[in-house]
PDB file of C-alpha atoms in Angstrom:
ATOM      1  CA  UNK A  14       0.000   0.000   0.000  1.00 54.00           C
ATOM      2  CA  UNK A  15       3.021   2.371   0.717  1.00 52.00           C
ATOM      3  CA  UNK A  16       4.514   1.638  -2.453  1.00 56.00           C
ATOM      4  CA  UNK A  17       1.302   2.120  -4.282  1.00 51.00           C
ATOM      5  CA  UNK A  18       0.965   5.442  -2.638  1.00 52.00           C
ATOM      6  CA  UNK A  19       4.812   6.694  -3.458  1.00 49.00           C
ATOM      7  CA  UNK A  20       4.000   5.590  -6.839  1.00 48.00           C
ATOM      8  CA  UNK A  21       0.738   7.688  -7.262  1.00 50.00           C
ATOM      9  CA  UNK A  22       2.924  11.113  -5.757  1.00 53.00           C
ATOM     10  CA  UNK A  23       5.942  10.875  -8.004  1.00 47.00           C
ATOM     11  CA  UNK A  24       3.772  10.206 -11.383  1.00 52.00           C
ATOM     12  CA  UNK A  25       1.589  13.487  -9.945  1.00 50.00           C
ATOM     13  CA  UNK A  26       4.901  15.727  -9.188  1.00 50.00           C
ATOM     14  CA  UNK A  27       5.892  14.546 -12.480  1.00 51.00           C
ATOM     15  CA  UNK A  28       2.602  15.693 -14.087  1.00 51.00           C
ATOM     16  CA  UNK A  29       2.555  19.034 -12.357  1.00 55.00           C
ATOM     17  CA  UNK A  30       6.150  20.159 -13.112  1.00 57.00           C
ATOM     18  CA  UNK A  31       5.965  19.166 -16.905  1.00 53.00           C
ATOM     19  CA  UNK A  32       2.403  21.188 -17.157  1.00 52.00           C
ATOM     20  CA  UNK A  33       4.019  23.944 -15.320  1.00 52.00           C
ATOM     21  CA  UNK A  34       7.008  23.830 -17.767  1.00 52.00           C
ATOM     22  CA  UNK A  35       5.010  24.123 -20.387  1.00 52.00           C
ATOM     23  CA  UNK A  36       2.675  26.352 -19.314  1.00 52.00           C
ATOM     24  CA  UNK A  37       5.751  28.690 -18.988  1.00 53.00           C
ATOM     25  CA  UNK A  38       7.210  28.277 -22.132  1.00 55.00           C
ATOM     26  CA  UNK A  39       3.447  29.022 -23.319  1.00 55.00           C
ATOM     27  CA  UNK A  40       3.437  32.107 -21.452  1.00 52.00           C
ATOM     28  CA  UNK A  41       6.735  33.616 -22.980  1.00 58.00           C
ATOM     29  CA  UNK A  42       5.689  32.567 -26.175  1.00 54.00           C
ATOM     30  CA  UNK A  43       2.656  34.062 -26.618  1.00 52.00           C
ATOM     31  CA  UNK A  44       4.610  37.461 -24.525  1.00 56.00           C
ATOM     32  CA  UNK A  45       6.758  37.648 -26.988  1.00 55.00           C
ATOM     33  CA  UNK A  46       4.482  37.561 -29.661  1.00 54.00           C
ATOM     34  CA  UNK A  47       2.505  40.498 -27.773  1.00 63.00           C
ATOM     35  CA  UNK A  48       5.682  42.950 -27.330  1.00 68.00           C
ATOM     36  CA  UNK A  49       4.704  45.291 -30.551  1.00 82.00           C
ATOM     37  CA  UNK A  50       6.769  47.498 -32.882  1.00 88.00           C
ATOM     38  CA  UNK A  51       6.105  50.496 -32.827  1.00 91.00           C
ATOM     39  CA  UNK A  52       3.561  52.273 -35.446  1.00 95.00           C
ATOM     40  CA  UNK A  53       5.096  54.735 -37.818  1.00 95.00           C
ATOM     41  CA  UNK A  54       3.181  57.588 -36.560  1.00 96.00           C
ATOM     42  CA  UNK A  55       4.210  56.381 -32.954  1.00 97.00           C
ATOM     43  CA  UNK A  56       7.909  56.537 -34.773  1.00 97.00           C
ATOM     44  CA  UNK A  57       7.730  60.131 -35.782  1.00 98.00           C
ATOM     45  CA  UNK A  58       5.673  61.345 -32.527  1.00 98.00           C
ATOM     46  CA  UNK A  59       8.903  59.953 -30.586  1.00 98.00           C
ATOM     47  CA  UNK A  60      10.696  61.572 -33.311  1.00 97.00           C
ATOM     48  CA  UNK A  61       9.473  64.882 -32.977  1.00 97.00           C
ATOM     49  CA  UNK A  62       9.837  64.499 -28.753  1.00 98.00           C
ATOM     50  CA  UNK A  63      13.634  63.617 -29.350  1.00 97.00           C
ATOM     51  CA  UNK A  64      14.292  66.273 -32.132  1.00 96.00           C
ATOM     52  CA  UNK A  65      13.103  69.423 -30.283  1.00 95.00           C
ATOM     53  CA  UNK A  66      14.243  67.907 -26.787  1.00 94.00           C
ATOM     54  CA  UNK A  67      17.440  67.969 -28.307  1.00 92.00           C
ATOM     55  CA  UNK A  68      17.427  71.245 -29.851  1.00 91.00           C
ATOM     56  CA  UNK A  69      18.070  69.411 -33.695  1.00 89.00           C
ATOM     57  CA  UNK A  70      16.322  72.890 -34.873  1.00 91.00           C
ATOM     58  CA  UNK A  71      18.674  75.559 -32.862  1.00 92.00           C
ATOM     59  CA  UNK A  72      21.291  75.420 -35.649  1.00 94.00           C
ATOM     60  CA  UNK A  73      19.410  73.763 -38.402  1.00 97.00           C
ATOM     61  CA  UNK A  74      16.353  76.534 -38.483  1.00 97.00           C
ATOM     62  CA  UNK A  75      16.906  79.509 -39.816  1.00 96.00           C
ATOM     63  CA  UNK A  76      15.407  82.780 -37.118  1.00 94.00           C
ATOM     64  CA  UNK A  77      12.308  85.200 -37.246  1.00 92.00           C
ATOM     65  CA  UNK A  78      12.739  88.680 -34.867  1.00 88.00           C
ATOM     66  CA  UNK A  79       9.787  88.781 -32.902  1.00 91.00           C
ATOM     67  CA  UNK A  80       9.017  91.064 -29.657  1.00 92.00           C
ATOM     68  CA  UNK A  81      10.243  88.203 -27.581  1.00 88.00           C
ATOM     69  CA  UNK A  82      13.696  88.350 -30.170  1.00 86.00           C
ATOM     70  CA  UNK A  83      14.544  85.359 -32.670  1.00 87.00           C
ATOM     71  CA  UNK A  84      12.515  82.582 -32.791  1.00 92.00           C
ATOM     72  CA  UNK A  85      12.617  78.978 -34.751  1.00 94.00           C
ATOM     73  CA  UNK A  86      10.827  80.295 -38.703  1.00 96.00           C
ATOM     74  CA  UNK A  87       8.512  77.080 -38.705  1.00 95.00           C
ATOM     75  CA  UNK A  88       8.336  78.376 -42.155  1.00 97.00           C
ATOM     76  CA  UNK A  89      11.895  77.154 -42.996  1.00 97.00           C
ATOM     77  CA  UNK A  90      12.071  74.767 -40.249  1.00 98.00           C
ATOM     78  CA  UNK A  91      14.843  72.494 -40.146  1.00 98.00           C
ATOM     79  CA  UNK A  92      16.252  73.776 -43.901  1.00 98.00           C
ATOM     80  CA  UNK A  93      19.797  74.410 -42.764  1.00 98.00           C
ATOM     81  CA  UNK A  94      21.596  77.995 -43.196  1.00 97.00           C
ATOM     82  CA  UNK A  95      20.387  79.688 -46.075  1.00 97.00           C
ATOM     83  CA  UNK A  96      21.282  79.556 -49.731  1.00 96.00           C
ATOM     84  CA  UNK A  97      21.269  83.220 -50.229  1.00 93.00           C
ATOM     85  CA  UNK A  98      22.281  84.336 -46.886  1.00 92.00           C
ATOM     86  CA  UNK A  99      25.548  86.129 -46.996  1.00 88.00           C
ATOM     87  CA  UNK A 100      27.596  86.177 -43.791  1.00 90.00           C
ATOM     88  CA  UNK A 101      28.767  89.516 -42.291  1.00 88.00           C
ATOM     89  CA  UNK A 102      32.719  90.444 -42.548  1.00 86.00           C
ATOM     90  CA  UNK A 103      35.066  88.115 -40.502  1.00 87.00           C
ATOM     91  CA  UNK A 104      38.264  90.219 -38.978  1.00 84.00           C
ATOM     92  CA  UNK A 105      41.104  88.070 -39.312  1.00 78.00           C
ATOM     93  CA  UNK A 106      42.256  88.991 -35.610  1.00 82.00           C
ATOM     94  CA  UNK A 107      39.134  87.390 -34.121  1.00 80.00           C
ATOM     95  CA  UNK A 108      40.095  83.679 -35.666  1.00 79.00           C
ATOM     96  CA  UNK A 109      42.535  81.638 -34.589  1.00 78.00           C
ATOM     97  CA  UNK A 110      42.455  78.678 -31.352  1.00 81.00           C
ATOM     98  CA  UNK A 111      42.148  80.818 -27.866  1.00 84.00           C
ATOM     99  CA  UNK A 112      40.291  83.635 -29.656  1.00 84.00           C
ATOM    100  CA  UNK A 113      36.806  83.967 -30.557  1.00 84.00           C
ATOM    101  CA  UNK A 114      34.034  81.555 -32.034  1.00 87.00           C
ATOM    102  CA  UNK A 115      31.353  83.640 -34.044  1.00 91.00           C
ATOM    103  CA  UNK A 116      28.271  82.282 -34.817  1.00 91.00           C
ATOM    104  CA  UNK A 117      25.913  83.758 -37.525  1.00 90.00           C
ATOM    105  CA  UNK A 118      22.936  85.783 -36.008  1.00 87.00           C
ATOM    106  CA  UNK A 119      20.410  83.087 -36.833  1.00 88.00           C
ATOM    107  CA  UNK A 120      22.477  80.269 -35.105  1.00 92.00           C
ATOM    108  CA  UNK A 121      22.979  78.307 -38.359  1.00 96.00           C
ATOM    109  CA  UNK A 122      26.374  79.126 -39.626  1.00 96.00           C
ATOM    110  CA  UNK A 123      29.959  79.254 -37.398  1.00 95.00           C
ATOM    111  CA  UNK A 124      33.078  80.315 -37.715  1.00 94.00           C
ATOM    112  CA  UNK A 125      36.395  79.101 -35.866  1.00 92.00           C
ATOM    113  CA  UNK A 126      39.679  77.766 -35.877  1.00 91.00           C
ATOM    114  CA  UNK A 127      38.221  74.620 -37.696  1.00 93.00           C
ATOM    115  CA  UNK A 128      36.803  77.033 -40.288  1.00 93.00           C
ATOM    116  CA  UNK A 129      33.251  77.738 -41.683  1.00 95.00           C
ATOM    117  CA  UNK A 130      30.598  75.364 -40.392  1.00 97.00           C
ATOM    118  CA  UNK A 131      26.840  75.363 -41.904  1.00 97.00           C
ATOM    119  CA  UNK A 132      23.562  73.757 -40.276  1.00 97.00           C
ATOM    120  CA  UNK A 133      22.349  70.950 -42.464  1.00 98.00           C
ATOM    121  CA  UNK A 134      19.152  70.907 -45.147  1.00 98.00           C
ATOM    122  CA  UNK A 135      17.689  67.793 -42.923  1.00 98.00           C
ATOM    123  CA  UNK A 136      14.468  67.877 -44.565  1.00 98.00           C
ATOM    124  CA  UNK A 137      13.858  65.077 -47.008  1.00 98.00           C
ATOM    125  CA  UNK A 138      14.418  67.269 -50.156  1.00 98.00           C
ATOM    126  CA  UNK A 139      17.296  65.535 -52.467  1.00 98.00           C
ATOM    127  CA  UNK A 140      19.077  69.101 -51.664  1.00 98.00           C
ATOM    128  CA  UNK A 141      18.917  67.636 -47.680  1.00 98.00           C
ATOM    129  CA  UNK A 142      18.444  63.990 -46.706  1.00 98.00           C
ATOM    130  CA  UNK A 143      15.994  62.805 -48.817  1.00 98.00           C
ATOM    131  CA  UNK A 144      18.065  60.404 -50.120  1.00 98.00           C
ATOM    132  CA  UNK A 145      19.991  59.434 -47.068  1.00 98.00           C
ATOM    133  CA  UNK A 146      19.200  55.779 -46.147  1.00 98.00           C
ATOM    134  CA  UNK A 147      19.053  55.197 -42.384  1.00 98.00           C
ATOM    135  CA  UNK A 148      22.243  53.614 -42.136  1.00 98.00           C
ATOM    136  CA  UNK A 149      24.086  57.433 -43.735  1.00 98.00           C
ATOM    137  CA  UNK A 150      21.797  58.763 -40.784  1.00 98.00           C
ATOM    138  CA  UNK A 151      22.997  56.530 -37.744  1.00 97.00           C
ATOM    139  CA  UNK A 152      26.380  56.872 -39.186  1.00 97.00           C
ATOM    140  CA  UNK A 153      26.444  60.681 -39.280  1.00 97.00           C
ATOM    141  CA  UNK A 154      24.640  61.028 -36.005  1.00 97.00           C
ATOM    142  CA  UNK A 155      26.930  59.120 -34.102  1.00 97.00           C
ATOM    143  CA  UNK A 156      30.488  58.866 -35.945  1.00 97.00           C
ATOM    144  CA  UNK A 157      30.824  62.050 -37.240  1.00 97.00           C
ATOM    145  CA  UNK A 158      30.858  61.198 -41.006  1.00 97.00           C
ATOM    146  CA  UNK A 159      29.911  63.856 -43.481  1.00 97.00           C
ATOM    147  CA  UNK A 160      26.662  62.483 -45.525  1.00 96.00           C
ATOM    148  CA  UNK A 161      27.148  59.190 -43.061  1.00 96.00           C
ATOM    149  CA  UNK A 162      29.828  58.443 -45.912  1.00 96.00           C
ATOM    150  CA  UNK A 163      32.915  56.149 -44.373  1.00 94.00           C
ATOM    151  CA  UNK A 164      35.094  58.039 -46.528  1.00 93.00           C
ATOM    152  CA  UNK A 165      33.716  61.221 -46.209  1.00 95.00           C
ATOM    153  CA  UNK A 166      35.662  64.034 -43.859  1.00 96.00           C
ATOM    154  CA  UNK A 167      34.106  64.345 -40.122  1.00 97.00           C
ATOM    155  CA  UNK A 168      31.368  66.750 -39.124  1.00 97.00           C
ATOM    156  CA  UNK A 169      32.446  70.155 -37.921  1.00 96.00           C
ATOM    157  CA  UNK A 170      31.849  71.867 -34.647  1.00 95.00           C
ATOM    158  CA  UNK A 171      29.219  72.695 -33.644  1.00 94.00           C
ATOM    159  CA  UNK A 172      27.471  69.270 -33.993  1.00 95.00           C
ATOM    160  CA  UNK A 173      27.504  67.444 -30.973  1.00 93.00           C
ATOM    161  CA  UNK A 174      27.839  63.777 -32.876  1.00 95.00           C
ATOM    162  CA  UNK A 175      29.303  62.727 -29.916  1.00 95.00           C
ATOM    163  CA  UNK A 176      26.543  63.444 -27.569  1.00 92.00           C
ATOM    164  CA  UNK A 177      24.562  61.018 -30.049  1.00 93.00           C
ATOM    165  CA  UNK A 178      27.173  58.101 -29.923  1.00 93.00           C
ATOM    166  CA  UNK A 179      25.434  56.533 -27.342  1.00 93.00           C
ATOM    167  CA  UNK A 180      21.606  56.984 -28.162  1.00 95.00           C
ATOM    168  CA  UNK A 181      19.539  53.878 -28.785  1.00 96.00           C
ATOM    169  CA  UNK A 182      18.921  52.325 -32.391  1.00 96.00           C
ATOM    170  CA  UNK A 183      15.173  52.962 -32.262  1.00 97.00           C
ATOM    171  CA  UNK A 184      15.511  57.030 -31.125  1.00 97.00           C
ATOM    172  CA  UNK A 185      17.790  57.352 -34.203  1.00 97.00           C
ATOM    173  CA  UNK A 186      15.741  55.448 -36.142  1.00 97.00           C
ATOM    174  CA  UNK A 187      12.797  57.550 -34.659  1.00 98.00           C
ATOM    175  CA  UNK A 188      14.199  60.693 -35.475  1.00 98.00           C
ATOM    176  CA  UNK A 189      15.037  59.821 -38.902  1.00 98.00           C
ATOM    177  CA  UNK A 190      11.359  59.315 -39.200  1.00 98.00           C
ATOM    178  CA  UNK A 191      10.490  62.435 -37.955  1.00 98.00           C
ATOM    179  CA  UNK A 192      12.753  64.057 -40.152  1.00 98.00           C
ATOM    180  CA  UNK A 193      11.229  62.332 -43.302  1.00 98.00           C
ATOM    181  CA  UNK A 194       7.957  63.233 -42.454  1.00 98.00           C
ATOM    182  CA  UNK A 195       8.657  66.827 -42.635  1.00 98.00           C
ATOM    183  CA  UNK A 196       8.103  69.336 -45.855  1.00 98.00           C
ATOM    184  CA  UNK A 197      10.237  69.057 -48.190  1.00 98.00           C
ATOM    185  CA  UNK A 198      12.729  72.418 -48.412  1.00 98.00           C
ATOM    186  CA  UNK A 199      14.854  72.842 -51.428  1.00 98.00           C
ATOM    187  CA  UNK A 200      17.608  74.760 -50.110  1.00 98.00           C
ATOM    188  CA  UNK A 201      21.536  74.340 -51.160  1.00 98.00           C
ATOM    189  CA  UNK A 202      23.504  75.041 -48.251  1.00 98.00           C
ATOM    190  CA  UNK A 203      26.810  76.254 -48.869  1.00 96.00           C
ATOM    191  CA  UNK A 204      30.025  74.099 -48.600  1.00 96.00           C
ATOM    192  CA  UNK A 205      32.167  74.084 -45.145  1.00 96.00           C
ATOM    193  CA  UNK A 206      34.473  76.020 -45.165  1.00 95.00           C
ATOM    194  CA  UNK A 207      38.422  75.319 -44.369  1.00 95.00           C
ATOM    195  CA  UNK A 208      39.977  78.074 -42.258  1.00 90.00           C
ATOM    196  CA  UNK A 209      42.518  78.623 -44.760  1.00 90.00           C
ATOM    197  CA  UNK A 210      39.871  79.716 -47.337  1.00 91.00           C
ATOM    198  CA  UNK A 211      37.886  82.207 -44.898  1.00 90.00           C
ATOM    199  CA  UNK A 212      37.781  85.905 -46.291  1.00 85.00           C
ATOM    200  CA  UNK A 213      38.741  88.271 -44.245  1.00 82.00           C
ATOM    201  CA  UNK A 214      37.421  91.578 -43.942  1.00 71.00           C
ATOM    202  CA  UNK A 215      40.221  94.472 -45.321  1.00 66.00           C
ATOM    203  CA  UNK A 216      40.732  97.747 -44.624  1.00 60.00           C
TER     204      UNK A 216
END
């Protein structure tokens, strides 16, 4: 009778720990299954969050004057320094490392001893990043290469790409988004600038 009974325990501890294990394996199954990617519009939402949190539109937006001073031109928003915007006279004692760093009244355009630096076109016009696959965008974002090229020569101060080394896959990927949502903005920005090629102002 005692060996009957031992029997009838063991085959019932058996039963419950291989329905439990299953159970289990049920359970992070069907989890897993649950944990959903994000929608596109969720994408570009986060996108937008990042972007602005992150003040992407401080040197890539050209300014209004208001009564409260410049503000962000939604107009042109996120275009990049201005085709046709010609930069005031740069005196050749103000350059140089340990001397001044100018930046353009509108925040888009800056001058030191690395040279002449312009805010991006990062609207998804073929003149800014419409054609940029993510991959040129995660690249440029967080190595520093000019068009997220490998060959390409680093990004001048003052983007902070490496402030953005360590952000997560799906922010840069959400930001991207954002940034191809936007209106397209055909606008040419001009070519950095080595400081050997700055013009000075005469006398």
């Amino acid at each position: 009778m005692r060996s009957k009974y031992l029997f009838f325990s063991l085959a019932f501890l058996l039963i419950s720990q291989t329905s439990c294990k299953e159970g289990s394996e049920e359970y992070s199954a069907k989890a897993e299954t649950e944990i959903k990617e994000p929608t596109k519009e969720e994408q570009i939402k986060r996108g937008e969050y990042l972007a602005r949190t992150i003040g992407r539109g401080h040197c890539h937006t050209p300014k209004k004057m208001t009564e409260n001073g410049p503000v962000p031109d939604l107009d042109r928003w996120m275009m990049g320094h201005p085709s046709n915007s010609e930069l005031p006279a740069i005196e050749s004692d103000d350059l140089g490392p340990g001397k001044w760093l100018l930046m353009h009244g509108d925040l888009t355009a800056t001058v030191g001893p690395w040279g002449i630096s312009y805010g991006a076109n990062l609207t998804p016009h073929e003149t800014g990043i419409g054609n940029w696959s993510f991959d040129q965008f995660r690249k440029a974002m967080t190595e520093g290469k000019y068009k997220g090229m490998d060959n390409s020569r680093p990004l001048m101060p003052p983007m902070p790409w490496q402030s953005y080394a360590e952000m997560k896959t799906e922010d840069l990927q959400a930001i991207y988004e954002y940034l191809m949502s936007l209106e397209p903005i055909e606008n040419v920005v001009p070519a950095y600038t080595p400081p050997d090629r700055i013009v000075v102002a005469t006398e």
